[in-house]
C-alpha positions as a LaTeX table, in Angstrom:
\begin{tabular}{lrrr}
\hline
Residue & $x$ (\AA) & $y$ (\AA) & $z$ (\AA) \\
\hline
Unk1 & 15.42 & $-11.22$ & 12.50 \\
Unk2 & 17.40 & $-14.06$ & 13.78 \\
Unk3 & 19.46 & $-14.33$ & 10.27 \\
Unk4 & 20.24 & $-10.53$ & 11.24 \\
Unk5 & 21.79 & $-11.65$ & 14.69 \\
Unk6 & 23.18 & $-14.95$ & 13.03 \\
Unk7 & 25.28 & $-12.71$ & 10.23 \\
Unk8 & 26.43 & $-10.15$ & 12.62 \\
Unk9 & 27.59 & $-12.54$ & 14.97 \\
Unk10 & 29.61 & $-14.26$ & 11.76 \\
Unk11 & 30.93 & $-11.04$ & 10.53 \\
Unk12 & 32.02 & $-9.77$ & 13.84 \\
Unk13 & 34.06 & $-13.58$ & 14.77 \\
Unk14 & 35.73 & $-11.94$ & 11.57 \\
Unk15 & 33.86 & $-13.58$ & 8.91 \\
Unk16 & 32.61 & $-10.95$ & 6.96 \\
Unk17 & 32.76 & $-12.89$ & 3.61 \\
Unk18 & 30.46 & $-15.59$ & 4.80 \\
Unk19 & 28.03 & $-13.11$ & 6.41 \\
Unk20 & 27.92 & $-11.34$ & 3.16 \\
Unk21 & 27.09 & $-15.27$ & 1.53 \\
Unk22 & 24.54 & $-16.21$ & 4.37 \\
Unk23 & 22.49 & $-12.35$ & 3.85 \\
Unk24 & 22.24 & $-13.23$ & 0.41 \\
Unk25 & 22.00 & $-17.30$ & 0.28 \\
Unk26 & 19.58 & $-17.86$ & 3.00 \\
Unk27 & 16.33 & $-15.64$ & 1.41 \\
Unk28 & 17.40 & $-17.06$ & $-2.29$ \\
Unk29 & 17.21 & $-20.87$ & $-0.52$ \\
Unk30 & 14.34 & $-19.57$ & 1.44 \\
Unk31 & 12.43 & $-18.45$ & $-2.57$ \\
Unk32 & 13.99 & $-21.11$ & $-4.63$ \\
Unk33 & 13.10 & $-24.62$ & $-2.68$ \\
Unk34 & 9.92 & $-23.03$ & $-0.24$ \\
Unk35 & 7.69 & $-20.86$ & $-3.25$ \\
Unk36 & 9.31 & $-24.23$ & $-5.75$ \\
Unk37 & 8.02 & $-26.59$ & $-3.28$ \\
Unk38 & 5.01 & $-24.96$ & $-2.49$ \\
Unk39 & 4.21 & $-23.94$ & $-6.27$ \\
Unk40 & 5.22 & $-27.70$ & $-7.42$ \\
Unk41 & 2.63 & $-29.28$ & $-4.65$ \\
Unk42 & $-0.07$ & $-26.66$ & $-5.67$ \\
Unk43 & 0.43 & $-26.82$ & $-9.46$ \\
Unk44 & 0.37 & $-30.42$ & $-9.11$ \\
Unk45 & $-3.16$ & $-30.51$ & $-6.53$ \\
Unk46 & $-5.19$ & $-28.51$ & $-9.34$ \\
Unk47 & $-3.49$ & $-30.12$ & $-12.59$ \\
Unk48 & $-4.84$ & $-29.65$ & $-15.14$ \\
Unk49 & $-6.18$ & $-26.46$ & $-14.59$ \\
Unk50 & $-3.16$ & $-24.17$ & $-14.37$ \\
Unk51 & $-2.39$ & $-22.32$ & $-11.05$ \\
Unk52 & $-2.81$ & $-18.49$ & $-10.56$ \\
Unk53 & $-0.43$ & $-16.29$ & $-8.35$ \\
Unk54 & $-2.61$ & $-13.46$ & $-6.53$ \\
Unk55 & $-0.88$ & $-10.18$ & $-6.84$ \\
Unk56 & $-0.40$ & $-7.84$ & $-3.77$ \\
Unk57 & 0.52 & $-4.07$ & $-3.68$ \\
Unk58 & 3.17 & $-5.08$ & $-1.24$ \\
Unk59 & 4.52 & $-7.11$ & $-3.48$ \\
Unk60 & 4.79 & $-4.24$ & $-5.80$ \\
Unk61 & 6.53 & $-1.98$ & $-3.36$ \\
Unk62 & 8.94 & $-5.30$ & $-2.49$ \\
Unk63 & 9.67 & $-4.97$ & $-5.94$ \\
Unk64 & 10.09 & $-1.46$ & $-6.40$ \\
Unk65 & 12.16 & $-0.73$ & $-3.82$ \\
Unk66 & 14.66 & $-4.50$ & $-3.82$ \\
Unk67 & 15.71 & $-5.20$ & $-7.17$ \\
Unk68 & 17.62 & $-1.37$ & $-7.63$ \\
Unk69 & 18.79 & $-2.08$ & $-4.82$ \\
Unk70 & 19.69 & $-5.59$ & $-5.02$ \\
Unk71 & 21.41 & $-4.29$ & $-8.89$ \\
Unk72 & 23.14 & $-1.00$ & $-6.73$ \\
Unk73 & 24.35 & $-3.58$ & $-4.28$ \\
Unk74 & 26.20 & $-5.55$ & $-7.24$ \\
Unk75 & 27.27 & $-2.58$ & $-9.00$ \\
Unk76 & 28.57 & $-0.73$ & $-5.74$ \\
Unk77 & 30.44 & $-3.61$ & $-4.63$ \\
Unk78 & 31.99 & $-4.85$ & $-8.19$ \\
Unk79 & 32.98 & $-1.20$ & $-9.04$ \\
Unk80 & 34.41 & $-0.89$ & $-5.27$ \\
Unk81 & 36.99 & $-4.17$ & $-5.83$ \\
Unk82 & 34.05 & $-5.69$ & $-3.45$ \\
Unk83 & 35.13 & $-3.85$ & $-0.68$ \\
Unk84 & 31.67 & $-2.42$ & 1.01 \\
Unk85 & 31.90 & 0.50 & 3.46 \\
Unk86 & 29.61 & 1.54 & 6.63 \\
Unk87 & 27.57 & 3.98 & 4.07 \\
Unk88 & 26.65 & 1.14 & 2.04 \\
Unk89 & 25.34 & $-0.81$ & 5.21 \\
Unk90 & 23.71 & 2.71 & 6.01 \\
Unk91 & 22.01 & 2.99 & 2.54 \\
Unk92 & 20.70 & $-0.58$ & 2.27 \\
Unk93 & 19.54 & $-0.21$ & 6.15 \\
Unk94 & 17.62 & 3.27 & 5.29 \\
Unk95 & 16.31 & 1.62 & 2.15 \\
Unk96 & 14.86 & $-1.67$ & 4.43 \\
Unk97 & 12.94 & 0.85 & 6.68 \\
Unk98 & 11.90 & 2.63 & 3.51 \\
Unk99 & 10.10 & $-0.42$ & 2.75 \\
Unk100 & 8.83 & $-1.28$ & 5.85 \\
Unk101 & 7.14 & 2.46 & 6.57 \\
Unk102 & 5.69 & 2.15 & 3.13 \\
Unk103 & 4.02 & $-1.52$ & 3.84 \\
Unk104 & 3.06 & 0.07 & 7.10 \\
Unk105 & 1.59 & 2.79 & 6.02 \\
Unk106 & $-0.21$ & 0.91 & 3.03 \\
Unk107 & $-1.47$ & $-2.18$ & 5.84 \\
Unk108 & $-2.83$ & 0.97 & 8.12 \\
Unk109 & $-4.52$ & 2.80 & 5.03 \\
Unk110 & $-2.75$ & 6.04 & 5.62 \\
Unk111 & $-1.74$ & 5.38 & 1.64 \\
Unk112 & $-4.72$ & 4.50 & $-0.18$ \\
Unk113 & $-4.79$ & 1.38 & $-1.98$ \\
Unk114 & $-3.92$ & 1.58 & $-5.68$ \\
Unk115 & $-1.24$ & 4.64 & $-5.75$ \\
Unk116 & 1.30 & 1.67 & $-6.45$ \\
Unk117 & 0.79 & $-0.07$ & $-9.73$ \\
Unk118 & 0.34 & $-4.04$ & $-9.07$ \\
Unk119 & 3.29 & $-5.59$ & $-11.57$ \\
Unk120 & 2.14 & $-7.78$ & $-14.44$ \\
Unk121 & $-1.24$ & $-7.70$ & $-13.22$ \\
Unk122 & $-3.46$ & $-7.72$ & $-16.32$ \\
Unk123 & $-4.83$ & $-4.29$ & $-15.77$ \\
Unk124 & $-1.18$ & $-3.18$ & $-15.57$ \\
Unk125 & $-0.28$ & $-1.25$ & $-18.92$ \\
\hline
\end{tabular}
């Protein structure tokens, strides 16, 4: 929430180009050094028994519902002469709560567990 507040504030002191980086940049540092660290100290604690990565249904619906969107983000803006509009901010803001309702709903039990198939799980065909 506070990277939300922290690119706003950037794009509205008229940095919208360095917003746009930080949105992007911060999560990808966030994955790349904190699951590498993380992995790299676990991986090395139970060498030389390989590690296993637990598979959730939210990670499934993460999935699902970020990387065409993360690829319509690239697309939109490279086909737009990476100029992005208030619809596109509109979309990938409906999208978020998309997510968030579904995780919700999933957490609560209101959608039963299973209806979501858990990715490159080995019952997964």
């Amino acid at each position: 929430m506070l990277d939300l507040v922290a690119d706003a504030v950037v794009a509205k002191k008229g940095y919208p180009e360095m917003s746009i980086a930080a949105a992007y940049g911060s999560p990808m540092f966030n994955l790349v050094i904190g699951m590498g660290l993380g992995l790299l100290i676990s991986t090395i604690a139970q060498y030389p028994h390989p590690y296993t990565v637990e598979l959730f249904q939210s990670m499934s619906v993460a999935y699902m519902i970020g990387i065409p969107i993360l690829v319509a983000t690239v697309l939109c803006v490279s086909l737009r002469n990476f100029q992005i509009e208030k619809w596109w901010g509109v979309i990938l803001m409906a999208a978020y709560s998309l997510e968030m309702v579904i995780q919700i709903l999933m957490e609560c039990g209101i959608i039963p567990s299973g209806i979501f198939p858990i990715l490159g799980s080995p019952n997964h065909h």
